Coordinates of C-alpha atoms and ligand atoms in Angstrom, one line a residue:
X1 CA 36.0 -59.5 157.2
X2 CA 34.3 -59.8 153.7
X3 CA 35.8 -62.2 150.9
X4 CA 37.3 -60.3 147.7
X5 CA 38.6 -62.0 144.4
X6 CA 39.6 -60.6 141.3
X7 CA 40.9 -62.1 138.1
X8 CA 42.1 -60.6 134.9
X9 CA 43.2 -63.0 132.0
X10 CA 41.6 -65.3 129.1
X11 CA 39.6 -67.4 131.6
X12 CA 36.1 -66.6 131.9
X13 CA 36.6 -64.1 134.6
X14 CA 33.3 -65.4 136.4
X15 CA 34.3 -69.0 136.8
X16 CA 37.4 -67.8 138.5
X17 CA 36.3 -65.6 140.9
X18 CA 33.1 -67.8 142.3
X19 CA 35.6 -70.7 142.4
X20 CA 37.7 -68.0 144.8
X21 CA 34.7 -67.0 146.5
X22 CA 33.5 -70.5 147.5
X23 CA 36.7 -70.8 149.3
X24 CA 36.5 -67.5 150.7
X25 CA 32.6 -67.9 152.2
X26 CA 33.9 -68.5 155.7
X27 CA 35.2 -64.7 155.9
X28 CA 30.9 -63.6 155.4
X29 CA 28.1 -64.6 154.0
X30 CA 25.1 -62.0 154.3
X31 CA 25.4 -61.4 150.4
X32 CA 27.7 -61.9 147.3
X33 CA 28.2 -60.2 143.9
X34 CA 30.5 -60.5 140.7
X35 CA 31.1 -57.8 138.3
X36 CA 33.0 -58.4 134.8
X37 CA 34.0 -56.6 132.0
X38 CA 33.3 -57.8 128.5
X39 CA 33.6 -56.0 124.8
X40 CA 33.8 -52.7 126.9
X41 CA 30.7 -53.1 129.3
X42 CA 30.5 -53.4 132.8
X43 CA 27.9 -56.3 133.8
X44 CA 27.4 -57.2 137.4
X45 CA 24.8 -59.6 139.5
X46 CA 24.8 -59.4 143.1
X47 CA 22.4 -61.1 145.8
X48 CA 21.2 -61.8 149.1
X49 CA 22.6 -64.3 151.3
X50 CA 25.0 -67.6 150.7
X51 CA 26.8 -67.6 147.3
X52 CA 24.7 -70.6 146.2
X53 CA 21.9 -67.8 145.9
X54 CA 24.5 -65.5 143.4
X55 CA 25.4 -68.8 141.8
X56 CA 21.7 -69.6 140.7
X57 CA 21.2 -66.0 139.8
X58 CA 23.9 -66.5 137.3
X59 CA 22.7 -69.5 135.8
X60 CA 19.4 -67.8 134.7
X61 CA 21.3 -64.7 134.0
X62 CA 24.8 -65.6 132.9
X63 CA 27.3 -62.8 132.4
X64 CA 31.1 -63.8 131.4
X65 CA 34.6 -61.6 131.0
X66 CA 37.7 -61.9 131.0
X67 CA 38.4 -59.4 134.1
X68 CA 36.1 -59.2 137.0
X69 CA 36.0 -58.9 141.0
X70 CA 33.7 -60.3 143.2
X71 CA 32.6 -60.4 146.8
X72 CA 31.3 -62.1 149.8
X73 CA 29.6 -59.8 152.3
X74 CA 30.2 -59.4 156.4
X75 CA 27.9 -56.8 156.8
X76 CA 29.2 -53.8 158.7
X77 CA 27.5 -50.8 157.0
X78 CA 23.5 -51.4 155.9
X79 CA 21.6 -54.3 156.2
X80 CA 22.3 -57.8 154.2
X81 CA 20.3 -56.8 151.0
X82 CA 20.9 -56.8 147.2
X83 CA 21.4 -52.9 147.5
X84 CA 24.0 -53.4 150.1
X85 CA 25.7 -56.2 148.3
X86 CA 29.2 -55.4 146.5
X87 CA 30.1 -54.8 143.9
X88 CA 29.2 -50.9 144.2
X89 CA 29.1 -48.7 141.0
X90 CA 29.5 -45.1 139.9
X91 CA 26.7 -43.5 138.2
X92 CA 27.6 -44.7 134.3
X93 CA 27.9 -48.0 135.8
X94 CA 31.4 -48.2 134.4
X95 CA 33.4 -48.9 137.9
X96 CA 33.1 -51.5 140.4
X97 CA 34.6 -51.5 143.3
X98 CA 34.5 -54.7 146.1
X99 CA 35.8 -53.9 149.8
X100 CA 36.6 -55.4 152.8
X101 CA 37.1 -53.0 155.9
X102 CA 35.4 -49.8 157.2
X103 CA 35.6 -46.4 155.3
X104 CA 35.4 -44.1 158.8
X105 CA 34.8 -40.9 157.1
X106 CA 32.2 -42.1 154.5
X107 CA 29.9 -40.0 155.5
X108 CA 31.6 -36.5 155.4
X109 CA 32.8 -37.7 151.8
X110 CA 29.2 -38.6 150.7
X111 CA 28.3 -35.3 152.0
X112 CA 30.8 -33.3 149.7
X113 CA 29.5 -36.1 146.8
X114 CA 25.8 -35.4 147.2
X115 CA 26.4 -31.2 146.7
X116 CA 27.9 -32.4 143.6
X117 CA 24.7 -34.3 142.5
X118 CA 25.7 -38.0 143.2
X119 CA 22.9 -39.8 144.4
X120 CA 23.8 -42.7 146.6
X121 CA 21.6 -46.1 145.9
X122 CA 23.2 -48.0 149.3
X123 CA 23.7 -47.9 152.7
X124 CA 27.2 -49.0 153.0
X125 CA 30.7 -47.2 153.4
X126 CA 31.8 -48.8 150.2
X127 CA 29.6 -47.1 147.4
X128 CA 31.2 -43.7 148.6
X129 CA 34.4 -45.2 147.2
X130 CA 33.1 -46.1 143.4
X131 CA 31.5 -42.4 143.4
X132 CA 35.2 -40.7 144.3
X133 CA 37.1 -43.0 141.8
X134 CA 34.5 -41.5 139.0
X135 CA 35.1 -37.9 140.4
X136 CA 39.1 -38.2 140.3
X137 CA 39.0 -40.7 137.0
X138 CA 40.7 -38.7 133.9
X139 CA 41.0 -42.4 131.6
X140 CA 43.7 -43.9 134.2
X141 CA 42.1 -46.2 136.7
X142 CA 45.3 -46.6 139.0
X143 CA 45.8 -43.1 139.0
X144 CA 41.7 -42.4 140.2
X145 CA 42.1 -45.0 142.8
X146 CA 45.3 -43.5 144.3
X147 CA 44.0 -40.1 143.9
X148 CA 40.6 -40.9 145.8
X149 CA 42.6 -43.1 148.5
X150 CA 44.3 -40.2 149.8
X151 CA 40.7 -39.0 150.9
X152 CA 40.0 -42.0 152.8
X153 CA 40.1 -42.7 156.3
X154 CA 39.8 -46.4 157.7
X155 CA 40.6 -50.0 157.0
X156 CA 40.3 -51.5 153.6
X157 CA 41.2 -54.2 150.7
X158 CA 39.8 -53.3 147.6
X159 CA 39.9 -54.5 143.9
X160 CA 38.3 -52.1 141.4
X161 CA 37.6 -52.7 137.9
X162 CA 36.5 -50.0 135.1
X163 CA 35.7 -51.0 131.3
X164 CA 36.7 -47.1 130.3
X165 CA 40.6 -48.8 131.4
X166 CA 39.7 -52.4 130.9
X167 CA 42.9 -53.9 130.6
X168 CA 43.8 -53.1 134.6
X169 CA 42.4 -54.4 137.6
X170 CA 43.5 -52.3 140.4
X171 CA 44.0 -53.4 144.2
X172 CA 44.9 -51.7 147.3
X173 CA 45.3 -52.6 151.0
X174 CA 45.5 -50.4 154.3
X175 CA 44.8 -52.5 157.5
X176 CA 42.8 -55.6 156.0
X177 CA 44.7 -58.3 154.3
X178 CA 45.2 -58.5 149.9
X179 CA 47.5 -61.0 148.3
X180 CA 48.2 -60.7 144.2
X181 CA 48.6 -63.9 142.8
X182 CA 50.8 -64.0 139.3
X183 CA 50.1 -66.7 136.6
X184 CA 51.0 -67.5 132.8
X185 CA 49.4 -64.2 131.2
X186 CA 46.8 -64.2 133.8
X187 CA 47.0 -62.2 137.4
X188 CA 44.2 -62.7 140.5
X189 CA 43.9 -60.9 143.4
X190 CA 42.3 -62.3 146.7
X191 CA 41.8 -61.3 150.6
X192 CA 43.3 -64.8 151.3
X193 CA 46.0 -67.2 149.5
X194 CA 43.8 -70.2 149.8
X195 CA 41.2 -68.7 147.2
X196 CA 43.4 -68.8 144.0
X197 CA 45.4 -71.7 144.8
X198 CA 44.1 -73.9 142.1
X199 CA 45.3 -71.0 139.7
X200 CA 48.8 -70.0 141.1
X201 CA 51.4 -70.8 144.4
X202 CA 53.1 -67.5 143.2
X203 CA 51.8 -64.6 145.3
X204 CA 52.6 -61.1 146.2
X205 CA 51.6 -59.7 150.0
X206 CA 50.3 -56.4 149.9
X207 CA 51.3 -54.1 152.5
X208 CA 49.6 -51.3 154.2
X209 CA 49.9 -48.2 151.7
X210 CA 50.2 -50.4 148.8
X211 CA 48.2 -49.9 145.7
X212 CA 49.2 -52.4 142.9
X213 CA 48.2 -52.3 138.8
X214 CA 47.4 -55.6 138.1
X215 CA 47.8 -56.5 134.3
X216 CA 47.9 -59.9 132.4
X217 CA 51.4 -59.7 132.0
X218 CA 52.7 -57.9 135.2
X219 CA 51.9 -56.1 138.0
X220 CA 53.2 -52.3 139.8
X221 CA 53.3 -51.6 143.0
X222 CA 53.2 -48.1 144.4
X223 CA 52.4 -45.9 147.6
X224 CA 49.4 -43.4 147.3
X225 CA 52.3 -40.7 146.1
X226 CA 53.3 -43.0 143.4
X227 CA 56.8 -44.1 144.9
X228 CA 57.4 -47.7 143.4
X229 CA 57.2 -50.2 145.9
X230 CA 59.2 -53.4 145.7
X231 CA 57.6 -56.8 147.0
X232 CA 59.3 -60.4 147.0
X233 CA 57.5 -62.8 145.2
X234 CA 56.8 -65.5 148.1
X235 CA 55.5 -69.4 147.1
X236 CA 52.6 -70.9 148.8
X237 CA 52.9 -74.4 149.9
X238 CA 50.1 -75.5 151.4
X239 CA 48.3 -78.6 150.7
X240 CA 44.7 -77.7 148.4
X241 CA 43.6 -80.7 150.4
X242 CA 42.8 -78.7 153.6
X243 CA 40.4 -76.1 151.8
X244 CA 38.3 -79.6 151.3
X245 CA 35.8 -81.6 153.9
X246 CA 37.6 -84.7 153.6
X247 CA 34.7 -86.8 153.6
X248 CA 33.2 -85.3 157.2
X249 CA 29.7 -83.6 156.7
X250 CA 31.6 -80.5 157.9
X251 CA 35.1 -78.2 158.3
X252 CA 34.2 -78.1 162.2
X253 CA 34.4 -81.9 162.6
X254 CA 36.9 -82.6 160.4
X255 CA 39.2 -79.9 162.4
X256 CA 38.3 -81.4 165.4
X257 CA 39.9 -84.9 164.2
X258 CA 42.9 -83.4 163.0
X259 CA 44.1 -82.5 166.6
X260 CA 46.1 -85.5 166.8
X261 CA 48.0 -84.7 163.7
X262 CA 48.1 -81.1 164.5
X263 CA 49.6 -81.3 168.3
X264 CA 52.2 -83.8 166.3
X265 CA 52.7 -80.6 163.8
X266 CA 53.3 -77.8 166.6
X267 CA 55.6 -79.7 168.9
X268 CA 57.1 -81.9 165.8
X269 CA 60.7 -80.9 166.0
X270 CA 60.6 -78.4 168.8
X271 CA 61.8 -81.0 171.6
X272 CA 65.0 -82.5 172.1
X273 CA 65.8 -85.8 171.5
X274 CA 66.1 -86.4 175.4
X275 CA 62.9 -84.2 175.9
X276 CA 64.9 -82.1 178.7
X277 CA 64.5 -78.9 176.9
X278 CA 62.6 -77.0 173.7
X279 CA 64.1 -76.2 170.5
X280 CA 62.8 -73.7 168.4
X281 CA 63.4 -74.0 164.4
X282 CA 64.7 -70.3 163.8
X283 CA 66.3 -68.4 166.9
X284 CA 63.5 -67.3 168.9
X285 CA 63.9 -63.9 170.5
X286 CA 67.7 -62.7 171.9
X287 CA 68.5 -64.9 174.6
X288 CA 68.9 -62.2 177.0
X289 CA 65.4 -60.7 176.6
X290 CA 63.8 -64.1 177.3
X291 CA 66.1 -64.5 180.4
X292 CA 65.9 -60.8 181.5
X293 CA 62.4 -60.1 180.4
X294 CA 60.4 -58.9 183.9
X295 CA 56.9 -58.9 182.4
X296 CA 55.0 -60.5 179.8
X297 CA 51.2 -59.4 178.1
X298 CA 49.2 -61.7 176.5
X299 CA 46.6 -60.2 173.6
X300 CA 44.1 -61.5 172.1
X301 CA 40.7 -62.3 171.2
X302 CA 38.0 -64.7 171.6
X303 CA 39.2 -68.3 171.7
X304 CA 43.0 -67.3 171.4
X305 CA 42.2 -65.2 174.5
X306 CA 40.8 -68.4 176.2
X307 CA 44.5 -69.9 175.2
X308 CA 46.3 -66.8 176.4
X309 CA 44.4 -67.5 180.0
X310 CA 45.9 -71.1 180.0
X311 CA 49.1 -69.5 178.4
X312 CA 49.5 -66.8 181.9
X313 CA 49.1 -70.1 184.5
X314 CA 51.8 -71.8 182.5
X315 CA 54.5 -68.7 182.2
X316 CA 53.5 -67.8 185.7
X317 CA 53.7 -71.7 186.9
X318 CA 56.8 -73.0 185.1
X319 CA 58.6 -69.5 184.7
X320 CA 58.0 -67.2 187.3
X321 CA 57.4 -64.4 185.1
X322 CA 54.1 -62.3 185.5
X323 CA 51.9 -62.4 183.0
X324 CA 48.9 -60.3 181.9
X325 CA 46.4 -61.2 179.7
X326 CA 44.6 -58.6 178.0
X327 CA 41.4 -58.6 175.3
X328 CA 42.7 -57.4 172.2
X329 CA 40.0 -54.2 171.5
X330 CA 40.6 -53.2 175.2
X331 CA 44.4 -53.0 175.5
X332 CA 44.4 -51.1 172.4
X333 CA 42.9 -48.0 173.9
X334 CA 44.2 -47.8 177.5
X335 CA 47.1 -46.2 179.2
X336 CA 49.9 -48.4 178.1
X337 CA 53.1 -49.4 181.2
X338 CA 55.6 -51.1 178.7
X339 CA 59.0 -51.3 179.7
X340 CA 62.1 -51.9 177.3
X341 CA 62.1 -55.7 178.4
X342 CA 58.3 -56.4 178.5
X343 CA 57.5 -58.8 175.8
X344 CA 53.9 -58.9 174.2
X345 CA 52.8 -61.7 173.0
X346 CA 49.8 -61.8 170.2
X347 CA 47.9 -65.0 169.6
X348 CA 45.7 -65.4 166.9
X349 CA 44.5 -68.0 164.1
X350 CA 44.2 -66.0 161.3
X351 CA 46.8 -63.5 161.9
X352 CA 44.7 -60.7 160.8
X353 CA 42.2 -59.8 163.5
X354 CA 42.2 -55.9 163.7
X355 CA 41.8 -55.8 167.1
X356 CA 45.1 -57.9 167.8
X357 CA 46.9 -56.5 164.5
X358 CA 45.9 -53.0 166.0
X359 CA 47.2 -53.6 169.5
X360 CA 50.3 -55.0 168.7
X361 CA 51.1 -51.9 166.5
X362 CA 50.5 -49.8 169.7
X363 CA 52.6 -51.8 171.8
X364 CA 55.3 -51.9 169.1
X365 CA 55.1 -48.0 169.3
X366 CA 55.8 -48.2 173.0
X367 CA 58.8 -50.7 172.4
X368 CA 57.7 -53.7 173.6
X369 CA 59.6 -56.6 171.8
X370 CA 56.7 -58.8 169.7
X371 CA 56.5 -62.5 170.2
X372 CA 53.4 -63.9 168.0
X373 CA 51.9 -67.3 168.3
X374 CA 50.5 -67.3 164.5
X375 CA 48.6 -70.1 162.5
X376 CA 47.8 -68.2 159.4
X377 CA 51.6 -68.0 157.4
X378 CA 52.3 -64.5 155.7
X379 CA 49.6 -63.0 157.7
X380 CA 49.7 -59.5 158.8
X381 CA 50.5 -60.0 162.5
X382 CA 53.1 -62.6 161.6
X383 CA 54.7 -60.0 159.2
X384 CA 54.4 -57.4 161.5
X385 CA 56.4 -59.5 164.5
X386 CA 59.9 -59.9 165.9
X387 CA 59.4 -63.4 166.0
X388 CA 56.8 -66.1 165.6
X389 CA 55.8 -69.3 167.0
X390 CA 53.7 -70.6 164.1
X391 CA 51.0 -73.2 165.3
X392 CA 51.1 -75.4 162.6
X393 CA 47.6 -76.4 162.6
X394 CA 47.3 -76.3 158.7
X395 CA 44.2 -74.2 157.1
X396 CA 41.4 -73.6 159.7
X397 CA 38.0 -73.0 157.8
X398 CA 35.5 -73.9 160.4
X399 CA 34.1 -70.4 162.0
X400 CA 34.2 -71.9 165.3
X401 CA 37.9 -72.5 166.3
X402 CA 39.0 -76.0 167.2
X403 CA 42.3 -77.5 166.6
X404 CA 43.9 -73.9 166.4
X405 CA 42.8 -73.5 170.1
X406 CA 44.3 -76.6 171.2
X407 CA 47.6 -76.0 169.0
X408 CA 47.8 -72.7 170.7
X409 CA 47.8 -74.2 174.2
X410 CA 50.3 -77.1 173.2
X411 CA 52.4 -74.0 171.4
X412 CA 52.2 -72.1 174.9
X413 CA 53.6 -75.6 177.1
X414 CA 56.5 -75.3 175.1
X415 CA 57.0 -71.8 175.3
X416 CA 56.4 -72.0 179.2
X417 CA 59.2 -74.9 179.6
X418 CA 62.0 -73.3 177.5
X419 CA 61.3 -70.0 179.4
X420 CA 61.4 -71.8 182.7
X421 CA 64.3 -74.0 181.5
X422 CA 66.2 -70.4 180.3
X423 CA 65.4 -68.9 183.9
X424 CA 66.5 -71.8 186.1
X425 CA 62.6 -71.7 187.8
X426 CA 62.3 -75.0 186.4
X427 CA 64.7 -78.4 187.0
X428 CA 65.3 -80.2 183.7
X429 CA 63.9 -83.6 185.7
X430 CA 60.0 -81.3 185.9
X431 CA 60.8 -80.1 182.4
X432 CA 61.6 -83.5 180.5
X433 CA 58.5 -85.0 182.5
X434 CA 56.1 -82.5 181.3
X435 CA 57.2 -82.9 177.6
X436 CA 57.2 -86.6 177.7
X437 CA 53.6 -86.2 178.9
X438 CA 53.0 -83.3 175.9
X439 CA 54.1 -85.7 173.7
X440 CA 51.5 -88.1 174.5
X441 CA 48.9 -85.9 174.2
X442 CA 48.1 -86.6 170.6
X443 CA 47.3 -90.6 171.2
X444 CA 45.3 -89.1 174.2
X445 CA 43.2 -86.9 172.0
X446 CA 42.8 -89.7 169.4
X447 CA 41.6 -91.8 172.7
X448 CA 38.3 -89.5 173.1
X449 CA 37.5 -89.3 169.7
X450 CA 37.0 -92.8 169.5
X451 CA 34.8 -92.6 172.1
X452 CA 31.9 -90.6 171.6
X453 CA 29.4 -92.7 172.9
X454 CA 28.3 -90.2 175.5
X455 CA 28.5 -87.0 174.3
X456 CA 26.5 -88.4 171.2
X457 CA 23.5 -89.3 173.9
X458 CA 24.3 -86.2 175.7
X459 CA 23.8 -84.0 172.6
X460 CA 20.8 -85.7 171.6
X461 CA 19.4 -85.6 175.1
X462 CA 16.7 -82.6 175.2
X463 CA 17.8 -81.7 178.4
X464 CA 21.0 -80.3 176.6
X465 CA 20.0 -80.0 173.3
X466 CA 16.9 -77.4 174.0
X467 CA 18.1 -76.0 177.0
X468 CA 17.7 -72.1 176.7
X469 CA 20.8 -71.6 178.7
X470 CA 23.5 -73.0 180.1
X471 CA 26.7 -72.8 182.8
X472 CA 30.5 -74.1 182.4
X473 CA 32.2 -74.3 185.6
X474 CA 35.8 -74.8 186.2
X475 CA 38.8 -73.8 188.3
X476 CA 42.6 -73.3 188.1
X477 CA 43.6 -74.6 184.4
X478 CA 40.1 -75.4 183.2
X479 CA 38.6 -72.3 183.9
X480 CA 39.5 -71.0 180.6
X481 CA 38.4 -74.6 179.3
X482 CA 34.9 -73.9 180.7
X483 CA 35.0 -70.3 178.9
X484 CA 36.1 -72.1 175.7
X485 CA 33.4 -74.6 176.2
X486 CA 30.6 -71.6 176.9
X487 CA 32.0 -69.9 173.5
X488 CA 31.9 -73.2 171.3
X489 CA 27.8 -73.8 172.3
X490 CA 27.4 -70.2 172.2
X491 CA 28.5 -69.5 168.5
X492 CA 27.5 -72.5 166.4
X493 CA 24.1 -73.7 168.7
X494 CA 23.1 -70.2 169.7
X495 CA 22.1 -71.2 173.3
X496 CA 23.3 -68.7 175.8
X497 CA 26.0 -70.2 177.7
X498 CA 28.2 -68.2 180.5
X499 CA 31.6 -69.6 182.4
X500 CA 32.4 -69.1 185.8
X501 CA 34.9 -69.7 188.2
X502 CA 33.5 -72.9 190.0
X503 CA 34.1 -71.3 193.1
X504 CA 32.9 -68.0 192.3
X505 CA 29.4 -69.9 191.3
X506 CA 27.9 -69.5 194.7
X507 CA 28.5 -65.6 194.5
X508 CA 25.5 -65.4 192.2
X509 CA 25.3 -67.5 189.3
X510 CA 24.2 -70.1 191.6
X511 CA 20.9 -68.2 191.0
X512 CA 20.2 -69.5 187.9
X513 CA 20.2 -73.3 188.6
X514 CA 17.0 -75.2 188.3
X515 CA 16.1 -78.2 187.1
X516 CA 16.0 -77.0 183.2
X517 CA 19.6 -75.6 184.0
X518 CA 22.6 -77.9 182.3
X519 CA 25.6 -77.3 184.4
X520 CA 29.0 -78.7 182.6
X521 CA 31.8 -79.1 185.3
X522 CA 35.2 -79.4 183.8
X523 CA 36.8 -81.7 186.7
X524 CA 39.4 -83.8 185.7
X525 CA 42.0 -84.7 188.4
X526 CA 43.3 -81.7 189.7
X527 CA 44.8 -79.7 192.8
X528 CA 41.5 -78.3 193.6
X529 CA 39.1 -81.7 192.6
X530 CA 37.9 -81.9 195.9
X531 CA 36.9 -78.2 196.0
X532 CA 35.1 -78.8 192.2
X533 CA 33.2 -81.8 194.0
X534 CA 31.8 -79.6 196.5
X535 CA 31.1 -76.7 194.2
X536 CA 29.1 -79.9 192.1
X537 CA 27.2 -80.8 195.0
X538 CA 25.8 -77.5 195.8
X539 CA 24.4 -77.3 192.5
X540 CA 23.1 -80.7 192.9
X541 CA 21.1 -79.5 195.9
X542 CA 19.3 -77.1 193.1
X543 CA 18.4 -79.7 190.7
X544 CA 20.6 -78.3 188.4
X545 CA 21.6 -80.9 185.8
X546 CA 25.1 -81.9 185.7
X547 CA 27.8 -82.9 183.2
X548 CA 31.1 -83.6 184.3
X549 CA 34.3 -83.9 182.1
X550 CA 36.4 -86.3 184.3
X551 CA 39.8 -88.1 184.6
X552 CA 39.4 -91.8 183.6
X553 CA 38.9 -94.0 186.8
X554 CA 37.3 -91.0 188.8
X555 CA 34.6 -93.6 189.1
X556 CA 33.7 -91.2 193.1
X557 CA 32.3 -87.8 190.3
X558 CA 29.5 -90.4 188.6
X559 CA 27.2 -90.3 192.0
X560 CA 26.8 -86.8 191.5
X561 CA 26.5 -86.1 187.9
X562 CA 24.0 -87.2 185.3
X563 CA 26.5 -87.6 182.9
X564 CA 30.1 -88.2 182.7
X565 CA 32.3 -87.7 180.1
X566 CA 35.5 -89.1 180.7
X567 CA 39.2 -88.1 179.4
X568 CA 42.4 -89.6 179.8
X569 CA 44.6 -88.9 182.9
X570 CA 47.6 -86.3 182.4
X571 CA 49.0 -83.8 184.2
X572 CA 46.8 -80.6 185.2
X573 CA 49.1 -78.1 182.9
X574 CA 48.0 -80.6 180.2
X575 CA 44.6 -81.1 180.8
X576 CA 43.0 -78.2 179.3
X577 CA 43.8 -79.5 175.7
X578 CA 42.3 -82.6 176.4
X579 CA 39.3 -81.5 178.6
X580 CA 38.1 -78.9 175.6
X581 CA 37.6 -82.1 173.1
X582 CA 34.5 -83.4 174.5
X583 CA 33.4 -79.7 175.0
X584 CA 34.0 -79.2 171.0
X585 CA 32.1 -82.5 170.3
X586 CA 29.1 -81.5 172.5
X587 CA 28.7 -78.3 170.8
X588 CA 29.3 -79.7 167.3
X589 CA 26.5 -82.3 167.8
X590 CA 24.3 -80.7 169.6
X591 CA 24.1 -77.8 166.7
X592 CA 23.9 -80.3 164.1
X593 CA 20.6 -81.9 166.0
X594 CA 19.3 -78.0 166.2
X595 CA 19.9 -78.0 162.3
X596 CA 22.3 -75.1 163.0
X597 CA 24.6 -73.9 160.0
X598 CA 27.9 -75.2 161.9
X599 CA 30.3 -73.9 159.1
X600 CA 28.6 -70.5 158.9
X601 CA 27.0 -69.7 162.2
X602 CA 25.0 -66.3 162.2
X603 CA 26.5 -63.1 162.5
X604 CA 30.0 -64.3 162.9
X605 CA 33.0 -64.7 160.4
X606 CA 36.0 -66.8 160.5
X607 CA 38.9 -63.8 160.8
X608 CA 37.4 -60.3 162.1
X609 CA 39.6 -57.8 160.2
X610 CA 37.5 -54.7 161.0
X611 CA 37.5 -52.9 164.8
Ligands
AGP1 C1 36.3 -68.7 167.7 O1 35.7 -69.7 167.4 C2 36.1 -67.2 167.2 N1 35.9 -67.6 165.4 C3 36.6 -66.4 167.1 O2 36.3 -66.0 168.7 C4 38.2 -66.1 167.1 O3 39.1 -67.0 168.2 C5 38.6 -64.7 167.2 O4 38.2 -64.1 166.7 C6 39.9 -64.3 167.0 O5 40.7 -64.7 166.2 P1 41.8 -65.5 165.4 O6 42.6 -66.0 166.5 O7 42.3 -65.7 163.9 O8 42.7 -63.8 165.9

């Protein structure tokens, strides 16, 4: 899940490309590079590590040109090194290629090229493409790229320039996202429109199998066989300030604090005046299907999968429809039992996660109806779904997902209430009560954000901050919250953390409990609260360090715990939204106190566009 940017026009392409890469660095930061064409030659510079290293290198070795491409890398093939950094080149150093994705048959093609005397300089799959384009190049870059891609198997979004055909930039996509930006006398390509919003809001979303010849004054989109393809120009209306930190030290902290507004956006205009029912902006799915579907399958990855676990409980409890929740990368390769009125619900922030996208396509091939929950407008998963519930969480840049998670749960509450209403499994009295409580959630999140004393104290406490591992325990609606709390701590503080059902803990994980192990209980008021208290006492008996997330007013719990972080009261079904806030903050502050790179944690990337 690398980031690629390209430019052709009258500005210095290096400036435009670097500006774009700064906005895409959350996609990967193992190395970076840029290639530009000037006066018929191709100049390139690459460096290991963050983009800042490349910027320093450019200060001492300035290059410039009116067209160029750039890349920020998340390594798949070959270690992070300058040799493996993109752009990759052919031997005459006339063709440069940047690539996001994986070329599955690169070894095969590489072997054939080696037989023809081609020498390889890197361990990457991408370099193969540069040599293959050279192999087919007869003066027209567009034609050579189309021909080369016919030999390729795998996923790609690419940008290509060539000093022997300098008036064009060629871009192509299959499986990985790519947009073309249209300006006055200049054009752009990028993995994500956010990278070029400073220059244009007019974009084309390339579809799989599209190749685009991009020129200063226009573009041509064809398929690999050369058939013309028509694409509608779309206008991106995102507010660019979302891509700034707004005075916060990290995007993650900014996004945690945006959650009250985000939930207002997610539910805004979707609850009827009298709060008795849910009203969707565009007709959701065919009423009959929503009323008659007898099975729902949720597919997702990571944090989105945790939201799906909450969604399963909500829909089964409120709408009485059996729900299966599947890890997308597993669902993709299993025997699918899809019936005509099965609804498959992909959940995703980026809308580009390859595992979820491929799982969606397989489900569709088996005749499922696709209703997606997506944050990124115009993303592949949104465009390939039969209907979409947009999360309206705005741009999420911090690699550790926060606001998108709570928005997912809020949207799932709306969907469960709507299904329950349509299928007469939920009285309008209960629907009104839950929707009224949901509308009160943003203010309650703000209450937690305004009272961070205990979470800051815990994050500075060596027992938590310097722990080698931690255990997160919850029951019912808050078992997924425990999983999400553990994931947040893992992915940004690198403390090994595991989540378990609080009841299940005594069947094994309790062996881990010592006076060095923090055990975080997600214990707001619930039908199983007393059971959770017993589980706390089981850990207490073994001297575990106990931190509980509990409901304000629950003074009794404090006697069993080392620390308690209180959250406002709410119905159990909504408590996962409130209970995760202190866990997001705990992970954030512990990571800051451990000196970790919170927004760009090691080995991770914001949207995982390779399988
Ligand atoms: C969460 O903090 C991670 N960034 C990751 O687990 C993420 O949730 C997962 O990759 C799914 O991403 P998506 O929601 O964009 O599909």
